[in-house]
C-alpha cells in the first residue's frame, strides 16, 4: 500500500484539530493525539467496516480506545469518518452536555463503542466484544463476522486487568482481535522505565498471542501491513507501534506532552510543523470526502443485512421476557446458590442468548448452564465461560460482551471478591449495560474460610454505586424473581447476592413479585404489629424466628432491594413498613452504616461492623449475635 | 545436597498431618498440602533464617504463603519448625479463636507473615517486603540483609495483581526475592488449560526476572539447588516447581483434590501410601528435633543482633511522634493536594522512615518527598517509589512494606481509582497495618475528565470498611492534623482524601485538633443556631457560604472522620452538633446513603446519587446543586 498525500494531510490535520479542541477546552491530552493519529487514521480510513450513518449496525467492526484520554483524537477521527459529530460538537470538547466529553462515553457520542478512561478496562471490553463475535459468528456465520480492534497505551498494559484479559484472550484464541499498542516509552510521571521495563511483546507471546512490531509510528504502510497480517492470524494479535508522544509538538517525547494543552503560539507552531491549517474546527472538504469515500466503498462489500428473524434474535435485549419457573417444594428452603442454579437452568432454556461463567468458582457459585459445554476455541457453541481466577477481567469482559449486543451474560464469584472487580461494576453502571453479577457466599456464613472470604462491607458498598440493582433475595421465590428481573433488564446491571447456606424460609410467588417490584414486601404480617423486622437474604429466616419468639406481635419484611424501596413514595413505604406505633428492627449480616434511614431515629440495627472469623457458619453467627434468641433478648431489653 | 531419609519422612508426615487437620475440621484444601509439602519443608528446614523463639526478629527471612489456602500445610510446618504452635493448636484448625484459622492471619499465628487467601496479594506483599529489605539494607547493610520467599499457585498468577507486582519487582531488580510456583496444571474448576494456557516462566522473564524450573516437585535436591541459584541472581527469581495436586491422595492430579477433605478410610490409605503414621497430631520427636536443629544451626550463623539505636529506628512505628508544622497563611486556602504536599515535606524531615509514591500520578496527587530521589535499583536511598499505573499492586506492596516493619509508607492515586485497590485496602485493615493511602481528586470537582474520573460512591464506600480511618479534612489545619494522625497510627490504615481544587476556608489548629480527635468539630458557631451545617472536605467552604447567606443562625461543622464521630457518646456528639431546636443539613458531594444517621429523621442531605459529568468544576457543582445559593434556597423551602 502506498501512502497518498491526502492520507498524510488528513493525519496531520487530525493532529492539529484534536489539539485545537484540547487547547480550546483548556484541558485534555495532547500527547496521545499527536502520537497515535496515524493509527486512528489507518483504522477508520482503511480498516473498520463501519457505517457512520448506522453506527449500531450489528456486524460492524468494533474499535475500543482503551487509552481513553485520547478522546479528542477519537472524536476528530469520527468526525472525519462521517459519524454524526459536527465541527461544532468538536468545538464543545469537554463542555457540559456536549457530544464530546473528556473521556469517551458510550451512548453519548455516535461511533464510541465503550466508556474508557479507567485504564486497562478498554482492552478487557475489546476481549469481551471479540468473544461475543466468536459466539455469534458460530451461530450465524453468514451475517456475523467482524473484527475487534483496540488501542492501548503503556498505562493500559501496566494495569493488572490487562494481564487477566490478555491471558484469557490467548486461551480463547480470539483471532479476530487486533490490539494496537501506542508504544511511546513515556507515562504520566516520566519515562516509562522509571517504573516499568517489561517487554510487552514477549509478555503477550507468553499468553499465546501473535505479536508484531512497527518501528515507526508515522509509517502508515507499515501499520497497514501489520494489521492486514494480524487479521490473518488465528491468534489475537498485539502490534507494538513505536510512536513519539506529543510528536511534532513542543514537548515531543516527554511526559509533559501527556496532559499539557498547547497555548496559541504553540498551536500556530504546530500548524507550521504539520504543514496544515484548520479554522473553526472545519476539516477541508477534500479530506472529508476522501476518508468518507474509503469507508463507504468498503461498506459496499459488507455482508448482507440481517433478516428480520436474526435481527430479532440479536436485538432481543430490548424486549426479552422470561417466565419464572415453578419451584419444587423441597428446593424452597435450600441454599441460595442451589436455588439459583435450579432456576438458571430453566431460564437458560427460555433464553438461548444467555451465557456466562465464573472466576474459577463454578463448583461453589453453581452459576452454570449445566446442559451446555464450555465456550472455547474448539467449541463456540458453549454457554459456559471459564473466566479463570480473573474477577476484574471477568467484569471487563462481561461489559464488552454486553456492549457488543446480541447475547446476555452473567459472571460469578464470591461476594468478598467483588472487591477485585469493583471498577468493572462501576463501568457497567456508567455504561448502562445489563450484565448480571452473581455473588454467592454472601456473609460470615461462609464459615471456616475465615475473614478474608467473609464479606462485611461489600453488601452496602455495592448499593452505593449509582445505577445498579443490588438484589439480595430472602426466599426461593425471590431468587427466581430476582433472576427474572436481571434477565429482563435492558439498561442497568444487576447484582444477585446469594447465600452459601440455606435460605430456610418459605415464601411465595406473590410476595416475591411484590418484593422485587417495590424493593421489599411483608413475608409475615400481624395486624397489631408493634415491631417491623426488616431483613435481607438468609437473615430473613432469622427474622422469621425472631417474630415467632417475640412476645410482641411483629411484621417480617424481606427487603431484597434497599435502593428501590428508598425510592418509593411515603404512602407506599408505609404500606410495606407500617409506621404507627411500631419500631423498626434491621437484621443484615453486614456493616450497619446505610440502614439508619430505614431504621429511623429509634430503630435498632443488627449488623456486623468488624471482620468475621474462621469458624463454622452457626458458630460465627452466634459469635456476632446473629441468632434469633440473642436478637429477641436485645429487642426486649431495648423496649424496656 | 543429598536428601536424607529423615527429610523424606518429615515431608510425608507433613502431608499426612495437614490432611488430618483438614479432615478433622471437615473443610480445607488437601490438594496443595499434598502437592507442595516438599517446598515448605525445604524452605523451613534448609533455607529460612528465622528464629522460632523470636518470630519477630527484624532481620529474619520472610516467607509469604500467597496461596493462602495451603494454611494447614503452613501450620504443620511451623509446628515442626518449632514456632509456638502446639499439636493441640493444629487439632483446632479452622475452629473459632484458634491459632490456626482457615487461611493464614498475621498476628494470630506465630511465624505467619501475612494474611493471605485473596489470591495474588500475597505475592504483592512479598514484593513489598523485599523492597523494604532493599531500602533498609542500603541504610544498615551490616544488620539488615535477608531474603523474601513466597509460594504462589496458578490462581495467584492468573490474578491481575500478579502482573502489577511482578513487573514492578522486575523493574526494581529485587534480587533477594525468590518466588516458588506450585505449578500443578489444575485450578479449582478443573484443568488449568480450561481457562489459561499462559507460559508463566516466559511471562516473568518478560518482566526481567530470573526463571528456573524444577521438573519434579518431589525432588528435594532439585528444589534446593534451584533456590540456592536463585539467591545468587541479581534479579528476582521465579522457580516453577512441577507438582501434583493432591499427590499420594485419592484425587491426585485432579481439581477434586483442591477442596475435598479425605474421609477416615482415605486418610488411612494416605498414611499407607506415604508410609508414615501420626496419632493425635503429634509428629515423631526425631523429626521435630532434626528440623529444629537445622533451623537453630543456621541461626548461629546469623548476623549480629541489632544495637539499641537501630532497634529504635526500626521499631519506630510503635512510638513515632511528629509535630504539625506551621502553615503559611497564603497556603491555607489552596488546593487540598497542595497543602498536603507542603506538610508532607515537613513531616518527611521529621520522620526519616517515611517513604512512598504514587500510581503514576505524582504530578497530580503531589504525594512526593521533593528533596529525595526515586527509590530504584541504582539508588536505594530514594524515598519516592514510582509504583507505575498499578493501583492494586501499589496497595499490596504497601501492605508488604508495612508488614516488614522499620519504615512507614504512603501511596497515592485519584479517589475514583481507589476502586482498583479496594481489595488491598481491605487487607490493610484486616492486618492492622498503618499504611497511608492518599486519594486526591475527591469529587466531581475533578472537572473535565468526566464521570470515569469523578468519585461518587467511593467516599462512603471506603468508610464501610472496618478498621480504617477515612479522613476527609476540610481545612488546611485539618489536613496537617490528618497527616499527623496517619503518621502516628500504629495499628490501622489511614485514607487521606484530598481535593483537587481549593479548600477555600480558613480553619485553625485548635479546631483541627478537636476535629480529628472527635471526628468532627464546629468551625463556625452561633449560640442561637437553628441549623447545623455539616460538611466534609472542600464542601466545608460551601457550608460556610451557606451559613453566611442563610437568614437563620447556623453552626458549621467540619466532619473529617464520620466513623469516629459516630463512635462518640451522645453527650459528646451533642456538644459538637447541638440537637435542641436545630435541623441538621449534610453537604457532601457523594452518595447520600450512610448520612441518614447524622441527618436524623427530619434532616436534609445534599449529595450526589448519580454519576458526574465532563465539565469545569464549578459548572459540575452547579449542575448538581452544589453551590451555596441553591442550597440556601432549598433549606429555606424545607423550613417553610
Tab-separated table of C-alpha atoms in Angstrom, chain B residues 200-603:
chain	number	residue	atom	x	y	z
B	200	UNK	CA	4.307	-18.144	33.258
B	201	UNK	CA	8.070	-18.537	33.073
B	202	UNK	CA	8.199	-16.658	29.788
B	203	UNK	CA	5.928	-14.035	31.264
B	204	UNK	CA	8.149	-13.445	34.261
B	205	UNK	CA	11.182	-13.377	32.015
B	206	UNK	CA	9.469	-10.540	30.132
B	207	UNK	CA	9.450	-8.610	33.412
B	208	UNK	CA	13.193	-9.041	33.849
B	209	UNK	CA	13.037	-11.941	36.294
B	210	UNK	CA	15.411	-14.829	36.558
B	211	UNK	CA	13.444	-18.015	35.839
B	212	UNK	CA	14.073	-21.595	36.853
B	213	UNK	CA	12.297	-24.900	36.638
B	214	UNK	CA	12.128	-27.960	38.815
B	215	UNK	CA	10.713	-30.867	36.856
B	216	UNK	CA	9.692	-32.988	39.833
B	217	UNK	CA	8.178	-31.417	42.895
B	218	UNK	CA	9.272	-34.384	44.998
B	219	UNK	CA	12.922	-33.867	44.072
B	220	UNK	CA	14.063	-32.059	47.166
B	221	UNK	CA	17.633	-31.714	45.938
B	222	UNK	CA	16.462	-30.024	42.761
B	223	UNK	CA	14.285	-27.612	44.741
B	224	UNK	CA	17.240	-26.896	46.981
B	225	UNK	CA	19.600	-26.244	44.066
B	226	UNK	CA	17.101	-24.008	42.329
B	227	UNK	CA	16.690	-21.882	45.441
B	228	UNK	CA	20.429	-21.695	46.048
B	229	UNK	CA	20.925	-20.472	42.497
B	230	UNK	CA	18.029	-18.074	42.774
B	231	UNK	CA	19.640	-16.476	45.805
B	232	UNK	CA	22.680	-15.627	43.700
B	233	UNK	CA	20.687	-13.931	40.969
B	234	UNK	CA	20.668	-10.111	40.890
B	235	UNK	CA	17.077	-10.305	39.652
B	236	UNK	CA	14.043	-11.666	41.446
B	237	UNK	CA	13.559	-15.334	40.642
B	238	UNK	CA	10.526	-17.416	39.795
B	239	UNK	CA	11.022	-21.135	40.272
B	240	UNK	CA	8.310	-23.222	38.667
B	241	UNK	CA	8.113	-26.459	40.589
B	242	UNK	CA	6.087	-29.091	38.783
B	243	UNK	CA	3.917	-30.680	41.425
B	244	UNK	CA	0.928	-32.981	41.502
B	245	UNK	CA	-2.076	-31.540	43.289
B	246	UNK	CA	-3.263	-33.972	45.926
B	247	UNK	CA	-0.143	-36.118	45.445
B	248	UNK	CA	-0.399	-39.563	47.080
B	249	UNK	CA	-4.087	-38.973	47.794
B	250	UNK	CA	-7.223	-40.378	46.157
B	251	UNK	CA	-7.783	-37.359	43.887
B	252	UNK	CA	-4.177	-36.794	42.825
B	253	UNK	CA	-3.840	-34.647	39.719
B	254	UNK	CA	-7.476	-33.557	39.622
B	255	UNK	CA	-9.388	-30.500	40.780
B	256	UNK	CA	-11.309	-32.664	43.208
B	257	UNK	CA	-8.134	-32.722	45.290
B	258	UNK	CA	-8.303	-28.947	45.778
B	259	UNK	CA	-11.022	-28.722	48.380
B	260	UNK	CA	-12.266	-32.175	49.297
B	261	UNK	CA	-11.235	-33.351	52.775
B	262	UNK	CA	-10.359	-37.007	52.963
B	263	UNK	CA	-12.617	-39.347	54.875
B	264	UNK	CA	-11.199	-41.655	57.511
B	265	UNK	CA	-10.588	-44.532	55.126
B	266	UNK	CA	-8.889	-42.222	52.666
B	267	UNK	CA	-6.735	-40.856	55.468
B	268	UNK	CA	-5.726	-44.356	56.388
B	269	UNK	CA	-4.893	-45.121	52.772
B	270	UNK	CA	-2.896	-41.933	52.614
B	271	UNK	CA	-0.951	-42.953	55.678
B	272	UNK	CA	-0.074	-46.215	53.967
B	273	UNK	CA	0.818	-44.555	50.695
B	274	UNK	CA	3.108	-42.123	52.494
B	275	UNK	CA	4.464	-44.816	54.769
B	276	UNK	CA	4.103	-42.662	57.874
B	277	UNK	CA	1.762	-42.738	60.816
B	278	UNK	CA	0.685	-39.887	63.060
B	279	UNK	CA	-1.581	-40.025	66.078
B	280	UNK	CA	-3.156	-37.050	67.836
B	281	UNK	CA	-1.403	-34.570	65.559
B	282	UNK	CA	1.935	-35.418	67.194
B	283	UNK	CA	4.929	-35.560	64.896
B	284	UNK	CA	7.605	-38.037	65.989
B	285	UNK	CA	10.244	-36.423	68.159
B	286	UNK	CA	13.163	-37.362	65.954
B	287	UNK	CA	11.597	-35.462	63.079
B	288	UNK	CA	10.933	-32.405	65.213
B	289	UNK	CA	14.464	-32.492	66.599
B	290	UNK	CA	16.013	-32.842	63.180
B	291	UNK	CA	14.120	-29.927	61.706
B	292	UNK	CA	14.568	-27.660	64.681
B	293	UNK	CA	18.275	-28.411	64.826
B	294	UNK	CA	18.641	-27.430	61.200
B	295	UNK	CA	16.969	-24.110	61.898
B	296	UNK	CA	18.914	-23.287	65.036
B	297	UNK	CA	22.218	-24.262	63.452
B	298	UNK	CA	21.580	-21.750	60.687
B	299	UNK	CA	20.592	-19.164	63.233
B	300	UNK	CA	24.024	-19.410	64.874
B	301	UNK	CA	25.498	-18.076	61.677
B	302	UNK	CA	23.126	-15.145	61.559
B	303	UNK	CA	24.178	-11.525	61.652
B	304	UNK	CA	24.764	-9.794	64.950
B	305	UNK	CA	21.697	-8.752	66.850
B	306	UNK	CA	20.783	-5.096	66.485
B	307	UNK	CA	22.145	-2.471	68.786
B	308	UNK	CA	19.652	-0.351	70.666
B	309	UNK	CA	19.817	2.632	68.346
B	310	UNK	CA	18.924	0.554	65.348
B	311	UNK	CA	16.254	-1.293	67.192
B	312	UNK	CA	14.720	2.040	67.993
B	313	UNK	CA	14.938	3.189	64.387
B	314	UNK	CA	13.483	0.030	63.023
B	315	UNK	CA	10.744	-0.284	65.558
B	316	UNK	CA	9.860	3.388	65.498
B	317	UNK	CA	6.365	2.597	64.445
B	318	UNK	CA	5.252	1.674	67.922
B	319	UNK	CA	6.018	5.121	69.246
B	320	UNK	CA	6.534	7.558	66.408
B	321	UNK	CA	5.554	11.135	67.032
B	322	UNK	CA	5.589	14.049	64.679
B	323	UNK	CA	4.898	17.713	65.188
B	324	UNK	CA	2.490	19.580	62.989
B	325	UNK	CA	4.293	22.286	61.012
B	326	UNK	CA	3.214	25.944	60.968
B	327	UNK	CA	1.239	26.668	57.861
B	328	UNK	CA	1.924	29.824	55.849
B	329	UNK	CA	-1.233	31.941	55.726
B	330	UNK	CA	-1.324	32.107	51.938
B	331	UNK	CA	-1.299	28.308	51.785
B	332	UNK	CA	-4.329	27.903	53.941
B	333	UNK	CA	-6.993	28.211	51.264
B	334	UNK	CA	-5.171	26.410	48.484
B	335	UNK	CA	-5.943	23.038	46.936
B	336	UNK	CA	-6.027	20.134	49.369
B	337	UNK	CA	-3.377	18.245	47.448
B	338	UNK	CA	-1.063	21.264	47.592
B	339	UNK	CA	-1.471	21.782	51.303
B	340	UNK	CA	-0.783	18.082	51.693
B	341	UNK	CA	2.395	18.404	49.671
B	342	UNK	CA	3.579	21.217	51.896
B	343	UNK	CA	3.053	19.417	55.177
B	344	UNK	CA	4.378	16.162	53.778
B	345	UNK	CA	7.781	17.776	53.208
B	346	UNK	CA	7.973	18.842	56.823
B	347	UNK	CA	6.797	15.507	58.165
B	348	UNK	CA	9.281	13.726	55.889
B	349	UNK	CA	12.100	15.685	57.505
B	350	UNK	CA	10.879	14.705	60.933
B	351	UNK	CA	10.357	11.075	60.056
B	352	UNK	CA	13.233	9.643	58.002
B	353	UNK	CA	11.429	6.310	57.951
B	354	UNK	CA	8.715	7.790	55.726
B	355	UNK	CA	8.656	6.930	52.040
B	356	UNK	CA	6.044	6.318	49.408
B	357	UNK	CA	4.829	7.108	45.984
B	358	UNK	CA	2.045	7.204	43.514
B	359	UNK	CA	0.464	5.071	40.822
B	360	UNK	CA	1.981	7.229	38.077
B	361	UNK	CA	0.175	10.330	39.303
B	362	UNK	CA	2.807	12.214	41.293
B	363	UNK	CA	2.290	15.284	39.186
B	364	UNK	CA	-1.406	15.295	40.092
B	365	UNK	CA	-1.531	13.913	43.613
B	366	UNK	CA	1.523	15.884	44.788
B	367	UNK	CA	2.410	12.986	47.049
B	368	UNK	CA	6.194	13.021	47.000
B	369	UNK	CA	9.212	13.737	49.126
B	370	UNK	CA	10.526	16.527	46.950
B	371	UNK	CA	14.078	16.561	48.239
B	372	UNK	CA	14.627	12.871	47.674
B	373	UNK	CA	15.362	10.879	44.521
B	374	UNK	CA	13.434	7.876	43.240
B	375	UNK	CA	13.900	4.577	45.026
B	376	UNK	CA	15.201	2.125	42.485
B	377	UNK	CA	17.857	-0.463	41.806
B	378	UNK	CA	20.528	2.168	41.295
B	379	UNK	CA	19.654	4.210	44.348
B	380	UNK	CA	18.113	2.538	47.355
B	381	UNK	CA	18.308	5.774	49.326
B	382	UNK	CA	15.382	7.234	47.412
B	383	UNK	CA	12.174	7.899	49.307
B	384	UNK	CA	9.894	8.135	46.279
B	385	UNK	CA	8.508	4.979	44.728
B	386	UNK	CA	7.380	5.089	41.115
B	387	UNK	CA	4.669	2.470	41.519
B	388	UNK	CA	3.599	2.742	37.889
B	389	UNK	CA	-0.008	2.556	36.719
B	390	UNK	CA	-0.617	-0.220	39.238
B	391	UNK	CA	-3.072	0.862	41.916
B	392	UNK	CA	-3.865	-2.598	43.243
B	393	UNK	CA	-0.233	-3.611	43.137
B	394	UNK	CA	0.664	-0.440	44.992
B	395	UNK	CA	-1.746	-1.329	47.776
B	396	UNK	CA	-0.455	-4.881	48.079
B	397	UNK	CA	3.160	-3.716	48.029
B	398	UNK	CA	2.386	-1.089	50.683
B	399	UNK	CA	0.933	-3.840	52.846
B	400	UNK	CA	4.149	-5.809	52.452
B	401	UNK	CA	6.305	-2.806	53.299
B	402	UNK	CA	4.241	-2.125	56.391
B	403	UNK	CA	4.293	-5.765	57.470
B	404	UNK	CA	8.042	-5.865	57.091
B	405	UNK	CA	8.411	-3.067	59.601
B	406	UNK	CA	11.075	-0.450	60.017
B	407	UNK	CA	9.577	2.126	57.674
B	408	UNK	CA	6.323	3.991	57.132
B	409	UNK	CA	4.781	4.056	53.678
B	410	UNK	CA	2.247	6.082	51.725
B	411	UNK	CA	0.704	5.531	48.295
B	412	UNK	CA	-1.366	7.877	46.184
B	413	UNK	CA	-3.811	7.934	43.321
B	414	UNK	CA	-7.121	9.547	42.381
B	415	UNK	CA	-10.042	8.704	44.666
B	416	UNK	CA	-12.008	7.282	41.726
B	417	UNK	CA	-9.281	4.713	41.172
B	418	UNK	CA	-9.325	3.545	44.773
B	419	UNK	CA	-11.811	1.095	43.256
B	420	UNK	CA	-8.898	-0.710	41.642
B	421	UNK	CA	-7.266	-1.276	45.026
B	422	UNK	CA	-10.220	-1.891	47.297
B	423	UNK	CA	-9.157	-5.479	47.965
B	424	UNK	CA	-5.720	-4.313	49.141
B	425	UNK	CA	-7.196	-1.661	51.423
B	426	UNK	CA	-9.338	-4.343	52.998
B	427	UNK	CA	-6.244	-6.423	53.655
B	428	UNK	CA	-4.530	-3.401	55.230
B	429	UNK	CA	-7.376	-3.135	57.677
B	430	UNK	CA	-7.623	-6.860	58.335
B	431	UNK	CA	-3.885	-6.986	59.025
B	432	UNK	CA	-3.881	-3.832	61.165
B	433	UNK	CA	-1.065	-2.270	59.175
B	434	UNK	CA	-0.730	1.523	59.374
B	435	UNK	CA	-0.294	2.239	55.659
B	436	UNK	CA	-1.314	5.667	54.424
B	437	UNK	CA	-3.460	5.974	51.329
B	438	UNK	CA	-3.570	9.427	49.751
B	439	UNK	CA	-6.546	9.842	47.434
B	440	UNK	CA	-6.865	13.176	45.687
B	441	UNK	CA	-9.346	14.499	43.102
B	442	UNK	CA	-12.035	13.587	45.539
B	443	UNK	CA	-15.297	14.659	43.907
B	444	UNK	CA	-16.980	15.950	40.772
B	445	UNK	CA	-14.691	18.961	41.071
B	446	UNK	CA	-12.212	16.812	39.148
B	447	UNK	CA	-13.966	18.565	36.315
B	448	UNK	CA	-13.487	17.910	32.613
B	449	UNK	CA	-12.029	14.434	32.875
B	450	UNK	CA	-15.614	13.393	33.415
B	451	UNK	CA	-17.572	10.731	35.278
B	452	UNK	CA	-14.976	7.967	34.970
B	453	UNK	CA	-12.620	10.165	36.982
B	454	UNK	CA	-15.182	11.622	39.376
B	455	UNK	CA	-15.706	9.633	42.551
B	456	UNK	CA	-19.298	9.449	43.796
B	457	UNK	CA	-19.765	6.291	45.829
B	458	UNK	CA	-16.131	5.885	46.893
B	459	UNK	CA	-16.267	8.275	49.856
B	460	UNK	CA	-18.964	6.408	51.715
B	461	UNK	CA	-17.780	3.089	50.358
B	462	UNK	CA	-14.383	3.379	51.996
B	463	UNK	CA	-15.978	4.355	55.291
B	464	UNK	CA	-17.762	0.996	55.331
B	465	UNK	CA	-14.520	-0.969	55.665
B	466	UNK	CA	-13.964	-1.937	59.296
B	467	UNK	CA	-10.772	-0.710	60.907
B	468	UNK	CA	-9.826	2.075	58.527
B	469	UNK	CA	-9.612	5.768	59.327
B	470	UNK	CA	-11.150	7.587	56.403
B	471	UNK	CA	-10.224	11.255	56.771
B	472	UNK	CA	-11.608	13.980	54.566
B	473	UNK	CA	-10.265	17.190	56.078
B	474	UNK	CA	-11.959	20.487	55.302
B	475	UNK	CA	-9.256	22.988	56.216
B	476	UNK	CA	-5.507	23.244	55.825
B	477	UNK	CA	-5.080	22.683	59.531
B	478	UNK	CA	-7.241	19.601	59.383
B	479	UNK	CA	-5.103	18.308	56.521
B	480	UNK	CA	-1.992	18.777	58.632
B	481	UNK	CA	-3.647	17.091	61.612
B	482	UNK	CA	-4.898	14.275	59.433
B	483	UNK	CA	-1.377	13.594	58.198
B	484	UNK	CA	-0.163	13.647	61.772
B	485	UNK	CA	-2.796	11.146	62.810
B	486	UNK	CA	-1.929	8.925	59.864
B	487	UNK	CA	1.778	9.068	60.634
B	488	UNK	CA	1.313	8.156	64.254
B	489	UNK	CA	-1.137	5.334	63.673
B	490	UNK	CA	0.386	2.021	64.620
B	491	UNK	CA	-2.432	-0.425	64.098
B	492	UNK	CA	-4.753	0.736	61.364
B	493	UNK	CA	-4.517	2.151	57.874
B	494	UNK	CA	-5.479	5.727	57.134
B	495	UNK	CA	-7.063	7.073	53.988
B	496	UNK	CA	-6.443	10.770	53.378
B	497	UNK	CA	-8.994	12.177	50.983
B	498	UNK	CA	-7.948	15.444	49.388
B	499	UNK	CA	-9.423	17.862	46.944
B	500	UNK	CA	-8.057	18.718	43.551
B	501	UNK	CA	-9.334	22.288	43.956
B	502	UNK	CA	-9.155	24.908	46.624
B	503	UNK	CA	-10.134	24.230	50.205
B	504	UNK	CA	-11.040	27.897	50.411
B	505	UNK	CA	-11.832	28.037	54.105
B	506	UNK	CA	-9.683	29.256	56.973
B	507	UNK	CA	-9.503	26.944	59.913
B	508	UNK	CA	-7.222	26.932	62.894
B	509	UNK	CA	-5.062	24.462	64.731
B	510	UNK	CA	-7.311	24.069	67.765
B	511	UNK	CA	-10.385	23.367	65.718
B	512	UNK	CA	-8.376	20.903	63.617
B	513	UNK	CA	-7.097	19.070	66.661
B	514	UNK	CA	-10.636	18.703	68.015
B	515	UNK	CA	-11.940	17.738	64.634
B	516	UNK	CA	-9.529	14.873	64.164
B	517	UNK	CA	-9.845	13.745	67.751
B	518	UNK	CA	-13.626	13.597	67.735
B	519	UNK	CA	-14.234	13.076	64.054
B	520	UNK	CA	-15.892	16.482	63.771
B	521	UNK	CA	-15.754	19.986	65.214
B	522	UNK	CA	-17.527	23.258	64.790
B	523	UNK	CA	-15.752	25.673	62.545
B	524	UNK	CA	-18.378	28.392	62.871
B	525	UNK	CA	-20.580	28.677	65.905
B	526	UNK	CA	-23.746	30.584	66.711
B	527	UNK	CA	-25.253	30.421	70.198
B	528	UNK	CA	-28.769	30.598	68.809
B	529	UNK	CA	-28.149	28.266	65.893
B	530	UNK	CA	-31.276	26.767	64.321
B	531	UNK	CA	-29.361	24.846	61.727
B	532	UNK	CA	-26.294	22.617	61.835
B	533	UNK	CA	-24.468	22.618	58.527
B	534	UNK	CA	-22.327	19.503	58.452
B	535	UNK	CA	-19.842	19.107	55.645
B	536	UNK	CA	-16.606	17.382	54.720
B	537	UNK	CA	-13.588	18.283	52.605
B	538	UNK	CA	-13.927	21.075	50.118
B	539	UNK	CA	-17.673	21.203	50.767
B	540	UNK	CA	-16.933	22.872	54.116
B	541	UNK	CA	-16.358	26.102	52.209
B	542	UNK	CA	-19.821	25.742	50.672
B	543	UNK	CA	-21.281	25.213	54.137
B	544	UNK	CA	-19.508	28.363	55.301
B	545	UNK	CA	-21.093	30.360	52.497
B	546	UNK	CA	-24.479	28.828	53.170
B	547	UNK	CA	-24.126	29.877	56.780
B	548	UNK	CA	-23.342	33.422	55.732
B	549	UNK	CA	-26.296	33.582	53.365
B	550	UNK	CA	-28.948	31.885	55.471
B	551	UNK	CA	-31.419	34.128	57.263
B	552	UNK	CA	-31.434	31.763	60.251
B	553	UNK	CA	-28.396	31.443	62.507
B	554	UNK	CA	-26.373	28.295	61.975
B	555	UNK	CA	-23.362	26.282	63.071
B	556	UNK	CA	-20.886	24.933	60.585
B	557	UNK	CA	-19.345	21.583	61.417
B	558	UNK	CA	-16.451	20.029	59.583
B	559	UNK	CA	-16.562	16.247	59.899
B	560	UNK	CA	-13.323	14.760	58.608
B	561	UNK	CA	-13.958	11.374	60.213
B	562	UNK	CA	-17.573	10.235	60.137
B	563	UNK	CA	-16.879	6.866	61.757
B	564	UNK	CA	-15.050	8.368	64.693
B	565	UNK	CA	-17.860	10.845	65.278
B	566	UNK	CA	-20.404	8.038	65.211
B	567	UNK	CA	-18.449	6.233	67.926
B	568	UNK	CA	-18.683	9.186	70.359
B	569	UNK	CA	-21.080	9.066	73.262
B	570	UNK	CA	-24.276	11.064	72.930
B	571	UNK	CA	-23.151	13.929	75.178
B	572	UNK	CA	-20.034	14.499	73.181
B	573	UNK	CA	-21.968	14.287	69.937
B	574	UNK	CA	-24.365	16.942	71.151
B	575	UNK	CA	-21.555	19.271	72.123
B	576	UNK	CA	-20.464	19.221	68.508
B	577	UNK	CA	-23.848	19.013	66.818
B	578	UNK	CA	-26.358	20.621	69.195
B	579	UNK	CA	-29.739	18.950	68.979
B	580	UNK	CA	-32.193	21.222	70.660
B	581	UNK	CA	-34.313	23.165	68.224
B	582	UNK	CA	-31.988	22.538	65.342
B	583	UNK	CA	-32.152	20.885	61.976
B	584	UNK	CA	-29.181	19.055	60.515
B	585	UNK	CA	-28.079	19.679	56.947
B	586	UNK	CA	-25.422	17.491	55.380
B	587	UNK	CA	-23.324	18.720	52.466
B	588	UNK	CA	-21.050	16.188	50.829
B	589	UNK	CA	-20.547	15.650	47.108
B	590	UNK	CA	-21.049	11.902	47.203
B	591	UNK	CA	-23.775	9.301	47.641
B	592	UNK	CA	-26.177	10.152	50.443
B	593	UNK	CA	-26.763	6.611	51.714
B	594	UNK	CA	-24.952	6.462	55.045
B	595	UNK	CA	-25.625	10.033	56.178
B	596	UNK	CA	-29.149	9.379	57.467
B	597	UNK	CA	-27.967	8.641	60.984
B	598	UNK	CA	-26.335	12.062	61.279
B	599	UNK	CA	-29.119	13.863	59.489
B	600	UNK	CA	-31.803	12.328	61.666
B	601	UNK	CA	-35.382	11.758	60.595
B	602	UNK	CA	-36.028	15.364	59.600
B	603	UNK	CA	-32.592	16.352	58.347
